Amino acid sequence: MKKQNLLFPLLFVLLVMMGCSSDDDITPNDPDDGDGQIDPPTAEYEPLNLENYYNGTGVMMQAFYWDVEPRHQWWEKLTEKVDDWADAGINRIWLPPASKGQSGGYSMGYDPSDYFDLGEYEQHGTVETRFGSRTELDALISAAHSNGIEVIADIVLNHNSGGGLEFNPYRGYETYTLFNEEFGNASGRFNRNYENFYPNSTSNWYDNSLFYPETNLDHNQEYVQNWLWAADYSVANYYKNEVGFDGWRFDYVLGFEPWVVKAWLDEVGGFSVAEYWDGNANNLINYIEETGSGVFDFATFYKLDEAFDRNDDLHSLTGDMVWQTYPDKAVTFTANHDTEKDENEDNFISYENKLKAYAFILTHPGYPTIFYSDYENADFKEELQQLIHINNTIATGDVEVLYVDEDEYIMKRARTASSPGLILYINTNGNTKIKEGIDTDWNQAMIMDYSGNIDYNPITDENGMVSLRAPANGYAIYSIMKQK
């Protein structure tokens, strides 16, 4: 991942004010002229060079939205963007399922038919997938790796689709469960029939509430395990060793047992995040502990939704979230391909609140994800780039919520030996907010808003206390300045 060097208007404002004299970016000195009082000498200040605090965390880009266009050109389009994303501080990109689905050139990949057809075989009316050809996928992965970006494969381990019709004796009627070179599996690798789906001769279990229950794979079968992850010729090993994927996003894990993900990771390793769609933090934590995989932090997503939209009350931001227990396994997000489609109102953070939600996840612990359509939105892009920059540099240290009410939320990331720390101030009120008596880690230090949203540069007192401001219906992210 490349490091950034972003500038915004405040960075060109050199302020001459009374402050503490120091060349130390983290802890300005508090000089004493001998009268027993800490006197702020005259000094010229400028913003910190955040590059000096690069922390190696990074951010993941969800590199698609539902029904991406133009069809058959998506891999090429992404290849053109990876340089910019790397410069912005993105260190992973999550691709949609790359294999051929039943819907052929219209498929978003969540109707998997041939796991080994990545745009190479004529079937379901097309050679290329919706996203392009295998050659174009290879070029994208190569470009990403050249920029220090890992590529994450979306893996769908159930609800197969697009097979041929056959009589299924375990259901007593015909099902689309025949996958071979003639029906939906032109690669000839991982051929399957009704015996490989629930129920079958070795298992009477089935759950008709699942997506496509008739083609829900039986992962307990050795044959299925070998083809998906256990054997050298498996999907997992092929995607990792031959295609070049670096990690996994597991789709709809509520449709199969946690041990499947654990077994996959034990075999091939790599970064992993599971789509366990549940807003209960404890359930998500239990899944982490059962599988060793990261999870999308739906608990945080729903707290953000409650705070900014459903309840319009920022007290929700102090609720239970996965990052509080497993910051290294919590993949935080504000939007994805599912929440942003079909005018979703139940699982959706509104346009006017998006950037405040991003400010939250990009200053708090966890591994943040940026949604493609948000980043490529001209109204959001510059602000998101600065938030990513802050995440990748000074967003470290212990979290302490300093103040919260219905329309104000103030959080501190503590100063450490290698970072100055920060204070996030979110305001959902229609007017500028001022909060007095905020206890910082900075004594007699000039501070500024590194988001660039408010032009305000107070000096903390000898005890680190200060009055902060937040713009109307917005946020500020404060940290210290340094002597010029």
GROMACS .gro file of C-alpha atoms in nm:
model
  484
    1MET     CA    1   0.000   0.000   0.000
    2LYS     CA    2   0.132   0.342  -0.092
    3LYS     CA    3   0.145   0.619   0.163
    4GLN     CA    4  -0.049   0.940   0.101
    5ASN     CA    5   0.042   1.302   0.113
    6LEU     CA    6  -0.294   1.480   0.115
    7LEU     CA    7  -0.340   1.852   0.152
    8PHE     CA    8  -0.645   2.059   0.230
    9PRO     CA    9  -0.693   2.432   0.273
   10LEU     CA   10  -0.615   2.445   0.643
   11LEU     CA   11  -0.273   2.304   0.577
   12PHE     CA   12  -0.176   2.631   0.411
   13VAL     CA   13  -0.274   2.845   0.710
   14LEU     CA   14   0.028   2.924   0.928
   15LEU     CA   15  -0.089   3.067   1.255
   16VAL     CA   16   0.117   3.290   1.481
   17MET     CA   17  -0.020   3.244   1.831
   18MET     CA   18   0.094   3.211   2.186
   19GLY     CA   19   0.180   2.846   2.240
   20CYS     CA   20   0.439   2.611   2.375
   21SER     CA   21   0.781   2.593   2.215
   22SER     CA   22   0.887   2.251   2.090
   23ASP     CA   23   1.023   2.061   1.796
   24ASP     CA   24   0.853   1.745   1.926
   25ASP     CA   25   0.549   1.654   1.713
   26ILE     CA   26   0.385   1.461   1.996
   27THR     CA   27   0.444   1.644   2.323
   28PRO     CA   28   0.501   2.020   2.307
   29ASN     CA   29   0.714   2.147   2.592
   30ASP     CA   30   0.565   2.361   2.867
   31PRO     CA   31   0.840   2.619   2.930
   32ASP     CA   32   0.874   2.804   3.258
   33ASP     CA   33   1.041   3.144   3.265
   34GLY     CA   34   1.114   3.115   3.636
   35ASP     CA   35   0.807   3.285   3.779
   36GLY     CA   36   0.645   2.954   3.864
   37GLN     CA   37   0.389   2.987   3.587
   38ILE     CA   38   0.377   2.804   3.254
   39ASP     CA   39   0.402   3.084   3.001
   40PRO     CA   40   0.323   3.026   2.633
   41PRO     CA   41   0.604   3.174   2.426
   42THR     CA   42   0.550   3.323   2.084
   43ALA     CA   43   0.576   3.056   1.815
   44GLU     CA   44   0.463   2.984   1.461
   45TYR     CA   45   0.270   2.661   1.412
   46GLU     CA   46   0.180   2.434   1.126
   47PRO     CA   47  -0.006   2.103   1.086
   48LEU     CA   48   0.170   1.777   1.160
   49ASN     CA   49   0.297   1.582   0.864
   50LEU     CA   50   0.072   1.281   0.914
   51GLU     CA   51   0.303   1.071   0.700
   52ASN     CA   52   0.535   1.056   1.002
   53TYR     CA   53   0.271   0.855   1.189
   54TYR     CA   54   0.188   0.592   0.928
   55ASN     CA   55   0.061   0.293   1.131
   56GLY     CA   56   0.027   0.022   0.865
   57THR     CA   57  -0.343  -0.047   0.920
   58GLY     CA   58  -0.493   0.021   0.581
   59VAL     CA   59  -0.850   0.017   0.452
   60MET     CA   60  -1.042  -0.227   0.230
   61MET     CA   61  -1.232  -0.117  -0.079
   62GLN     CA   62  -1.548  -0.303  -0.174
   63ALA     CA   63  -1.476  -0.277  -0.544
   64PHE     CA   64  -1.827  -0.321  -0.681
   65TYR     CA   65  -2.194  -0.238  -0.636
   66TRP     CA   66  -2.502  -0.434  -0.737
   67ASP     CA   67  -2.540  -0.475  -1.115
   68VAL     CA   68  -2.216  -0.299  -1.206
   69GLU     CA   69  -2.183  -0.144  -1.549
   70PRO     CA   70  -2.047  -0.164  -1.809
   71ARG     CA   71  -2.091  -0.538  -1.836
   72HIS     CA   72  -1.784  -0.740  -1.941
   73GLN     CA   73  -1.555  -0.444  -1.868
   74TRP     CA   74  -1.553  -0.424  -1.489
   75TRP     CA   75  -1.213  -0.585  -1.434
   76GLU     CA   76  -1.062  -0.340  -1.682
   77LYS     CA   77  -1.232  -0.048  -1.512
   78LEU     CA   78  -1.095  -0.150  -1.172
   79THR     CA   79  -0.746  -0.196  -1.315
   80GLU     CA   80  -0.751   0.172  -1.409
   81LYS     CA   81  -0.835   0.268  -1.049
   82VAL     CA   82  -0.588   0.072  -0.840
   83ASP     CA   83  -0.313   0.334  -0.866
   84ASP     CA   84  -0.545   0.597  -0.721
   85TRP     CA   85  -0.672   0.362  -0.452
   86ALA     CA   86  -0.320   0.270  -0.348
   87ASP     CA   87  -0.227   0.639  -0.325
   88ALA     CA   88  -0.533   0.696  -0.107
   89GLY     CA   89  -0.426   0.427   0.141
   90ILE     CA   90  -0.630   0.125   0.030
   91ASN     CA   91  -0.447  -0.201   0.106
   92ARG     CA   92  -0.712  -0.457   0.002
   93ILE     CA   93  -0.983  -0.474  -0.262
   94TRP     CA   94  -1.280  -0.707  -0.228
   95LEU     CA   95  -1.400  -0.834  -0.565
   96PRO     CA   96  -1.743  -0.981  -0.644
   97PRO     CA   97  -1.762  -1.359  -0.700
   98ALA     CA   98  -1.542  -1.409  -1.004
   99SER     CA   99  -1.682  -1.739  -1.130
  100LYS     CA  100  -1.956  -1.800  -1.386
  101GLY     CA  101  -2.310  -1.786  -1.250
  102GLN     CA  102  -2.636  -1.912  -1.391
  103SER     CA  103  -2.723  -1.564  -1.518
  104GLY     CA  104  -2.412  -1.566  -1.738
  105GLY     CA  105  -2.317  -1.217  -1.854
  106TYR     CA  106  -2.575  -1.064  -1.622
  107SER     CA  107  -2.472  -1.255  -1.310
  108MET     CA  108  -2.323  -1.077  -1.008
  109GLY     CA  109  -2.171  -1.414  -0.916
  110TYR     CA  110  -2.397  -1.502  -0.625
  111ASP     CA  111  -2.564  -1.779  -0.826
  112PRO     CA  112  -2.249  -1.995  -0.865
  113SER     CA  113  -2.251  -2.256  -1.136
  114ASP     CA  114  -1.891  -2.335  -1.235
  115TYR     CA  115  -1.637  -2.240  -0.968
  116PHE     CA  116  -1.350  -2.290  -1.215
  117ASP     CA  117  -1.490  -2.078  -1.498
  118LEU     CA  118  -1.349  -1.730  -1.441
  119GLY     CA  119  -1.445  -1.607  -1.785
  120GLU     CA  120  -1.294  -1.885  -1.995
  121TYR     CA  121  -1.575  -2.120  -2.107
  122GLU     CA  122  -1.877  -2.073  -2.326
  123GLN     CA  123  -2.177  -2.147  -2.102
  124HIS     CA  124  -2.489  -1.971  -1.984
  125GLY     CA  125  -2.475  -1.766  -2.302
  126THR     CA  126  -2.132  -1.611  -2.258
  127VAL     CA  127  -1.759  -1.672  -2.229
  128GLU     CA  128  -1.684  -1.365  -2.019
  129THR     CA  129  -1.851  -1.316  -1.682
  130ARG     CA  130  -2.039  -0.995  -1.615
  131PHE     CA  131  -1.702  -0.854  -1.505
  132GLY     CA  132  -1.486  -0.964  -1.798
  133SER     CA  133  -1.247  -1.236  -1.905
  134ARG     CA  134  -0.999  -1.446  -1.710
  135THR     CA  135  -0.717  -1.257  -1.883
  136GLU     CA  136  -0.861  -0.926  -1.759
  137LEU     CA  137  -0.900  -1.064  -1.407
  138ASP     CA  138  -0.536  -1.172  -1.410
  139ALA     CA  139  -0.433  -0.823  -1.522
  140LEU     CA  140  -0.633  -0.665  -1.239
  141ILE     CA  141  -0.478  -0.889  -0.975
  142SER     CA  142  -0.131  -0.818  -1.115
  143ALA     CA  143  -0.191  -0.442  -1.109
  144ALA     CA  144  -0.320  -0.459  -0.753
  145HIS     CA  145  -0.021  -0.661  -0.635
  146SER     CA  146   0.215  -0.418  -0.807
  147ASN     CA  147   0.059  -0.145  -0.594
  148GLY     CA  148   0.090  -0.343  -0.270
  149ILE     CA  149  -0.284  -0.419  -0.262
  150GLU     CA  150  -0.417  -0.762  -0.167
  151VAL     CA  151  -0.714  -0.901  -0.361
  152ILE     CA  152  -1.001  -1.065  -0.172
  153ALA     CA  153  -1.220  -1.328  -0.341
  154ASP     CA  154  -1.591  -1.348  -0.265
  155ILE     CA  155  -1.666  -1.715  -0.195
  156VAL     CA  156  -2.020  -1.856  -0.219
  157LEU     CA  157  -2.023  -2.203  -0.063
  158ASN     CA  158  -2.390  -2.286  -0.094
  159HIS     CA  159  -2.699  -2.212  -0.312
  160ASN     CA  160  -2.546  -2.343  -0.637
  161SER     CA  161  -2.742  -2.248  -0.946
  162GLY     CA  162  -2.757  -2.331  -1.315
  163GLY     CA  163  -2.731  -2.709  -1.320
  164GLY     CA  164  -2.931  -2.952  -1.529
  165LEU     CA  165  -3.266  -3.101  -1.428
  166GLU     CA  166  -3.265  -3.453  -1.283
  167PHE     CA  167  -3.496  -3.666  -1.073
  168ASN     CA  168  -3.400  -3.635  -0.707
  169PRO     CA  169  -3.513  -3.945  -0.511
  170TYR     CA  170  -3.453  -3.772  -0.178
  171ARG     CA  171  -3.701  -3.500  -0.258
  172GLY     CA  172  -3.929  -3.704  -0.484
  173TYR     CA  173  -3.926  -3.459  -0.773
  174GLU     CA  174  -3.688  -3.312  -1.031
  175THR     CA  175  -3.426  -3.064  -0.914
  176TYR     CA  176  -3.159  -2.858  -1.091
  177THR     CA  177  -2.874  -3.047  -0.930
  178LEU     CA  178  -2.685  -3.199  -1.225
  179PHE     CA  179  -2.358  -3.007  -1.283
  180ASN     CA  180  -2.128  -3.147  -1.552
  181GLU     CA  181  -1.962  -3.044  -1.878
  182GLU     CA  182  -2.301  -3.027  -2.049
  183PHE     CA  183  -2.496  -2.862  -1.768
  184GLY     CA  184  -2.347  -2.558  -1.596
  185ASN     CA  185  -1.996  -2.689  -1.532
  186ALA     CA  186  -1.805  -2.662  -1.859
  187SER     CA  187  -1.469  -2.677  -1.680
  188GLY     CA  188  -1.545  -3.037  -1.579
  189ARG     CA  189  -1.397  -2.969  -1.237
  190PHE     CA  190  -1.620  -3.034  -0.937
  191ASN     CA  191  -1.899  -3.215  -1.122
  192ARG     CA  192  -2.190  -3.281  -0.886
  193ASN     CA  193  -2.540  -3.420  -0.867
  194TYR     CA  194  -2.826  -3.458  -0.619
  195GLU     CA  195  -2.610  -3.675  -0.391
  196ASN     CA  196  -2.396  -3.370  -0.312
  197PHE     CA  197  -2.685  -3.155  -0.189
  198TYR     CA  198  -2.917  -3.182   0.111
  199PRO     CA  199  -3.085  -3.424   0.172
  200ASN     CA  200  -2.894  -3.725   0.033
  201SER     CA  201  -2.802  -4.086   0.108
  202THR     CA  202  -2.577  -3.986   0.400
  203SER     CA  203  -2.784  -3.703   0.550
  204ASN     CA  204  -3.153  -3.642   0.596
  205TRP     CA  205  -3.096  -3.285   0.710
  206TYR     CA  206  -3.229  -2.993   0.513
  207ASP     CA  207  -3.357  -2.645   0.580
  208ASN     CA  208  -3.603  -2.511   0.326
  209SER     CA  209  -3.571  -2.159   0.468
  210LEU     CA  210  -3.224  -2.125   0.313
  211PHE     CA  211  -3.160  -1.967  -0.026
  212TYR     CA  212  -3.204  -2.232  -0.298
  213PRO     CA  213  -3.236  -2.516  -0.044
  214GLU     CA  214  -3.245  -2.782  -0.314
  215THR     CA  215  -2.891  -2.687  -0.419
  216ASN     CA  216  -2.742  -2.626  -0.078
  217LEU     CA  217  -2.413  -2.817  -0.077
  218ASP     CA  218  -2.348  -3.088   0.183
  219HIS     CA  219  -2.010  -2.983   0.324
  220ASN     CA  220  -1.988  -3.296   0.538
  221GLN     CA  221  -1.910  -3.508   0.231
  222GLU     CA  222  -1.544  -3.575   0.169
  223TYR     CA  223  -1.598  -3.528  -0.204
  224VAL     CA  224  -1.738  -3.179  -0.152
  225GLN     CA  225  -1.466  -3.088   0.098
  226ASN     CA  226  -1.194  -3.201  -0.140
  227TRP     CA  227  -1.326  -2.994  -0.426
  228LEU     CA  228  -1.393  -2.683  -0.218
  229TRP     CA  229  -1.085  -2.664   0.004
  230ALA     CA  230  -0.917  -2.987   0.120
  231ALA     CA  231  -0.740  -3.121  -0.191
  232ASP     CA  232  -0.457  -2.968  -0.392
  233TYR     CA  233  -0.700  -2.931  -0.684
  234SER     CA  234  -0.965  -2.753  -0.472
  235VAL     CA  235  -1.129  -2.417  -0.540
  236ALA     CA  236  -0.940  -2.269  -0.244
  237ASN     CA  237  -0.599  -2.383  -0.361
  238TYR     CA  238  -0.670  -2.292  -0.723
  239TYR     CA  239  -0.783  -1.941  -0.633
  240LYS     CA  240  -0.485  -1.887  -0.404
  241ASN     CA  241  -0.200  -2.057  -0.586
  242GLU     CA  242  -0.293  -2.019  -0.952
  243VAL     CA  243  -0.525  -1.719  -0.974
  244GLY     CA  244  -0.349  -1.517  -0.704
  245PHE     CA  245  -0.620  -1.424  -0.456
  246ASP     CA  246  -0.488  -1.326  -0.112
  247GLY     CA  247  -0.793  -1.378   0.107
  248TRP     CA  248  -1.161  -1.450   0.133
  249ARG     CA  249  -1.499  -1.292   0.190
  250PHE     CA  250  -1.740  -1.574   0.279
  251ASP     CA  251  -2.094  -1.509   0.159
  252TYR     CA  252  -2.406  -1.596   0.360
  253VAL     CA  253  -2.234  -1.801   0.631
  254LEU     CA  254  -2.565  -1.840   0.814
  255GLY     CA  255  -2.636  -2.106   0.548
  256PHE     CA  256  -2.371  -2.353   0.666
  257GLU     CA  257  -2.178  -2.457   0.975
  258PRO     CA  258  -1.890  -2.245   1.117
  259TRP     CA  259  -1.647  -2.538   1.096
  260VAL     CA  260  -1.650  -2.506   0.716
  261VAL     CA  261  -1.486  -2.164   0.730
  262LYS     CA  262  -1.238  -2.284   0.992
  263ALA     CA  263  -1.144  -2.586   0.777
  264TRP     CA  264  -1.099  -2.362   0.471
  265LEU     CA  265  -0.870  -2.126   0.663
  266ASP     CA  266  -0.676  -2.413   0.818
  267GLU     CA  267  -0.605  -2.535   0.465
  268VAL     CA  268  -0.513  -2.214   0.282
  269GLY     CA  269  -0.501  -1.930   0.537
  270GLY     CA  270  -0.518  -1.569   0.422
  271PHE     CA  271  -0.725  -1.269   0.526
  272SER     CA  272  -1.085  -1.365   0.593
  273VAL     CA  273  -1.413  -1.189   0.663
  274ALA     CA  274  -1.751  -1.360   0.696
  275GLU     CA  275  -2.090  -1.216   0.610
  276TYR     CA  276  -2.268  -1.316   0.929
  277TRP     CA  277  -2.568  -1.086   0.898
  278ASP     CA  278  -2.658  -1.032   1.262
  279GLY     CA  279  -2.661  -0.708   1.461
  280ASN     CA  280  -2.597  -0.887   1.792
  281ALA     CA  281  -2.232  -0.830   1.886
  282ASN     CA  282  -2.218  -1.143   2.102
  283ASN     CA  283  -2.328  -1.367   1.815
  284LEU     CA  284  -2.063  -1.217   1.590
  285ILE     CA  285  -1.797  -1.258   1.860
  286ASN     CA  286  -1.894  -1.623   1.905
  287TYR     CA  287  -1.851  -1.676   1.531
  288ILE     CA  288  -1.503  -1.524   1.542
  289GLU     CA  289  -1.407  -1.758   1.823
  290GLU     CA  290  -1.550  -2.064   1.646
  291THR     CA  291  -1.386  -2.001   1.311
  292GLY     CA  292  -1.086  -1.773   1.358
  293SER     CA  293  -1.227  -1.558   1.079
  294GLY     CA  294  -1.299  -1.189   1.088
  295VAL     CA  295  -1.658  -1.076   1.047
  296PHE     CA  296  -1.834  -0.776   0.908
  297ASP     CA  297  -1.925  -0.574   1.215
  298PHE     CA  298  -2.300  -0.557   1.159
  299ALA     CA  299  -2.336  -0.454   1.524
  300THR     CA  300  -2.151  -0.131   1.445
  301PHE     CA  301  -2.344  -0.084   1.121
  302TYR     CA  302  -2.676  -0.101   1.302
  303LYS     CA  303  -2.556   0.128   1.582
  304LEU     CA  304  -2.461   0.383   1.317
  305ASP     CA  305  -2.800   0.339   1.151
  306GLU     CA  306  -2.975   0.390   1.486
  307ALA     CA  307  -2.763   0.688   1.582
  308PHE     CA  308  -2.795   0.881   1.257
  309ASP     CA  309  -3.125   0.768   1.107
  310ARG     CA  310  -3.361   0.534   1.294
  311ASN     CA  311  -3.344   0.696   1.638
  312ASP     CA  312  -3.150   1.015   1.565
  313ASP     CA  313  -2.972   0.972   1.897
  314LEU     CA  314  -2.595   0.946   1.928
  315HIS     CA  315  -2.620   0.750   2.253
  316SER     CA  316  -2.641   0.447   2.023
  317LEU     CA  317  -2.272   0.496   1.944
  318THR     CA  318  -2.184   0.370   2.293
  319GLY     CA  319  -2.361   0.034   2.246
  320ASP     CA  320  -2.205  -0.311   2.205
  321MET     CA  321  -1.993  -0.351   1.892
  322VAL     CA  322  -1.747  -0.616   1.778
  323TRP     CA  323  -1.446  -0.384   1.749
  324GLN     CA  324  -1.459  -0.327   2.125
  325THR     CA  325  -1.366  -0.694   2.184
  326TYR     CA  326  -1.189  -0.801   1.864
  327PRO     CA  327  -1.059  -0.489   1.686
  328ASP     CA  328  -0.839  -0.703   1.460
  329LYS     CA  329  -1.135  -0.919   1.350
  330ALA     CA  330  -1.404  -0.651   1.317
  331VAL     CA  331  -1.443  -0.533   0.957
  332THR     CA  332  -1.645  -0.214   0.990
  333PHE     CA  333  -1.854  -0.061   0.712
  334THR     CA  334  -2.126   0.193   0.641
  335ALA     CA  335  -2.261   0.049   0.315
  336ASN     CA  336  -2.234  -0.252   0.086
  337HIS     CA  337  -2.388  -0.392  -0.230
  338ASP     CA  338  -2.689  -0.525  -0.036
  339THR     CA  339  -2.763  -0.222   0.182
  340GLU     CA  340  -2.742   0.012  -0.118
  341LYS     CA  341  -2.976  -0.167  -0.358
  342ASP     CA  342  -3.352  -0.160  -0.416
  343GLU     CA  343  -3.396   0.164  -0.219
  344ASN     CA  344  -3.330  -0.029   0.101
  345GLU     CA  345  -3.480   0.161   0.395
  346ASP     CA  346  -3.441  -0.093   0.675
  347ASN     CA  347  -3.066  -0.148   0.639
  348PHE     CA  348  -2.941   0.183   0.515
  349ILE     CA  349  -2.748   0.489   0.630
  350SER     CA  350  -2.882   0.797   0.457
  351TYR     CA  351  -2.682   1.002   0.211
  352GLU     CA  352  -2.664   1.306   0.436
  353ASN     CA  353  -2.523   1.099   0.723
  354LYS     CA  354  -2.277   0.885   0.529
  355LEU     CA  355  -1.966   1.093   0.596
  356LYS     CA  356  -2.035   1.116   0.969
  357ALA     CA  357  -2.067   0.738   0.975
  358TYR     CA  358  -1.740   0.704   0.784
  359ALA     CA  359  -1.576   0.947   1.028
  360PHE     CA  360  -1.678   0.710   1.306
  361ILE     CA  361  -1.540   0.388   1.155
  362LEU     CA  362  -1.224   0.554   1.023
  363THR     CA  363  -1.127   0.694   1.364
  364HIS     CA  364  -1.231   0.397   1.580
  365PRO     CA  365  -1.065   0.054   1.606
  366GLY     CA  366  -1.153  -0.214   1.354
  367TYR     CA  367  -1.064  -0.262   0.988
  368PRO     CA  368  -1.275  -0.018   0.783
  369THR     CA  369  -1.430  -0.089   0.445
  370ILE     CA  370  -1.511   0.181   0.189
  371PHE     CA  371  -1.797   0.120  -0.053
  372TYR     CA  372  -1.703   0.177  -0.418
  373SER     CA  373  -2.000   0.402  -0.497
  374ASP     CA  374  -1.925   0.625  -0.199
  375TYR     CA  375  -1.556   0.665  -0.277
  376GLU     CA  376  -1.621   0.736  -0.646
  377ASN     CA  377  -1.888   0.992  -0.553
  378ALA     CA  378  -1.746   1.337  -0.630
  379ASP     CA  379  -1.929   1.479  -0.326
  380PHE     CA  380  -1.752   1.234  -0.093
  381LYS     CA  381  -1.419   1.144  -0.249
  382GLU     CA  382  -1.187   1.417  -0.118
  383GLU     CA  383  -1.330   1.392   0.233
  384LEU     CA  384  -1.302   1.013   0.232
  385GLN     CA  385  -0.942   1.035   0.119
  386GLN     CA  386  -0.860   1.254   0.417
  387LEU     CA  387  -1.045   1.020   0.654
  388ILE     CA  388  -0.852   0.723   0.514
  389HIS     CA  389  -0.532   0.919   0.566
  390ILE     CA  390  -0.625   0.988   0.929
  391ASN     CA  391  -0.716   0.621   0.982
  392ASN     CA  392  -0.381   0.508   0.845
  393THR     CA  393  -0.181   0.749   1.062
  394ILE     CA  394  -0.307   0.898   1.390
  395ALA     CA  395  -0.617   0.682   1.455
  396THR     CA  396  -0.444   0.471   1.719
  397GLY     CA  397  -0.444   0.453   2.098
  398ASP     CA  398  -0.706   0.353   2.352
  399VAL     CA  399  -1.062   0.476   2.300
  400GLU     CA  400  -1.236   0.696   2.555
  401VAL     CA  401  -1.579   0.851   2.502
  402LEU     CA  402  -1.551   1.197   2.654
  403TYR     CA  403  -1.908   1.314   2.603
  404VAL     CA  404  -2.229   1.195   2.440
  405ASP     CA  405  -2.586   1.319   2.419
  406GLU     CA  406  -2.856   1.303   2.153
  407ASP     CA  407  -2.672   1.518   1.900
  408GLU     CA  408  -2.309   1.525   2.019
  409TYR     CA  409  -2.046   1.253   2.040
  410ILE     CA  410  -1.687   1.323   2.146
  411MET     CA  411  -1.430   1.043   2.146
  412LYS     CA  412  -1.057   1.043   2.218
  413ARG     CA  413  -0.788   0.809   2.084
  414ALA     CA  414  -0.515   0.836   2.347
  415ARG     CA  415  -0.171   0.969   2.270
  416THR     CA  416   0.096   0.699   2.252
  417ALA     CA  417   0.472   0.695   2.222
  418SER     CA  418   0.441   0.692   1.843
  419SER     CA  419   0.119   0.885   1.781
  420PRO     CA  420  -0.026   1.219   1.896
  421GLY     CA  421  -0.377   1.075   1.920
  422LEU     CA  422  -0.696   1.247   1.812
  423ILE     CA  423  -1.038   1.365   1.925
  424LEU     CA  424  -1.346   1.305   1.710
  425TYR     CA  425  -1.638   1.545   1.760
  426ILE     CA  426  -1.962   1.451   1.577
  427ASN     CA  427  -2.254   1.695   1.572
  428THR     CA  428  -2.594   1.613   1.423
  429ASN     CA  429  -2.748   1.946   1.523
  430GLY     CA  430  -2.826   2.206   1.260
  431ASN     CA  431  -2.604   2.460   1.438
  432THR     CA  432  -2.235   2.471   1.522
  433LYS     CA  433  -2.174   2.314   1.861
  434ILE     CA  434  -1.927   2.427   2.127
  435LYS     CA  435  -1.827   2.198   2.413
  436GLU     CA  436  -1.622   2.338   2.697
  437GLY     CA  437  -1.406   2.153   2.945
  438ILE     CA  438  -1.283   1.874   2.717
  439ASP     CA  439  -0.995   1.686   2.877
  440THR     CA  440  -0.727   1.613   2.618
  441ASP     CA  441  -0.384   1.450   2.630
  442TRP     CA  442  -0.222   1.775   2.516
  443ASN     CA  443  -0.102   2.041   2.761
  444GLN     CA  444  -0.070   2.397   2.626
  445ALA     CA  445  -0.077   2.269   2.272
  446MET     CA  446  -0.225   2.436   1.969
  447ILE     CA  447  -0.471   2.198   1.804
  448MET     CA  448  -0.660   2.190   1.476
  449ASP     CA  449  -0.922   1.993   1.287
  450TYR     CA  450  -0.743   1.755   1.051
  451SER     CA  451  -1.062   1.677   0.862
  452GLY     CA  452  -1.067   2.035   0.733
  453ASN     CA  453  -1.431   2.086   0.829
  454ILE     CA  454  -1.389   2.374   1.074
  455ASP     CA  455  -1.135   2.657   1.096
  456TYR     CA  456  -1.069   2.665   1.470
  457ASN     CA  457  -0.732   2.643   1.642
  458PRO     CA  458  -0.756   2.667   2.020
  459ILE     CA  459  -0.474   2.615   2.269
  460THR     CA  460  -0.524   2.370   2.552
  461ASP     CA  461  -0.449   2.493   2.903
  462GLU     CA  462  -0.182   2.366   3.138
  463ASN     CA  463  -0.408   2.076   3.238
  464GLY     CA  464  -0.497   1.979   2.882
  465MET     CA  465  -0.845   2.127   2.900
  466VAL     CA  466  -0.995   2.297   2.596
  467SER     CA  467  -1.317   2.415   2.437
  468LEU     CA  468  -1.395   2.235   2.110
  469ARG     CA  469  -1.627   2.313   1.822
  470ALA     CA  470  -1.800   2.094   1.566
  471PRO     CA  471  -1.963   2.220   1.246
  472ALA     CA  472  -2.337   2.198   1.199
  473ASN     CA  473  -2.447   1.847   1.101
  474GLY     CA  474  -2.086   1.742   1.062
  475TYR     CA  475  -1.770   1.644   1.244
  476ALA     CA  476  -1.419   1.756   1.332
  477ILE     CA  477  -1.109   1.550   1.409
  478TYR     CA  478  -0.865   1.733   1.633
  479SER     CA  479  -0.499   1.669   1.699
  480ILE     CA  480  -0.200   1.886   1.783
  481MET     CA  481   0.000   2.113   1.558
  482LYS     CA  482   0.378   2.149   1.570
  483GLN     CA  483   0.610   2.445   1.590
  484LYS     CA  484   0.721   2.559   1.250
   0.00000   0.00000   0.00000
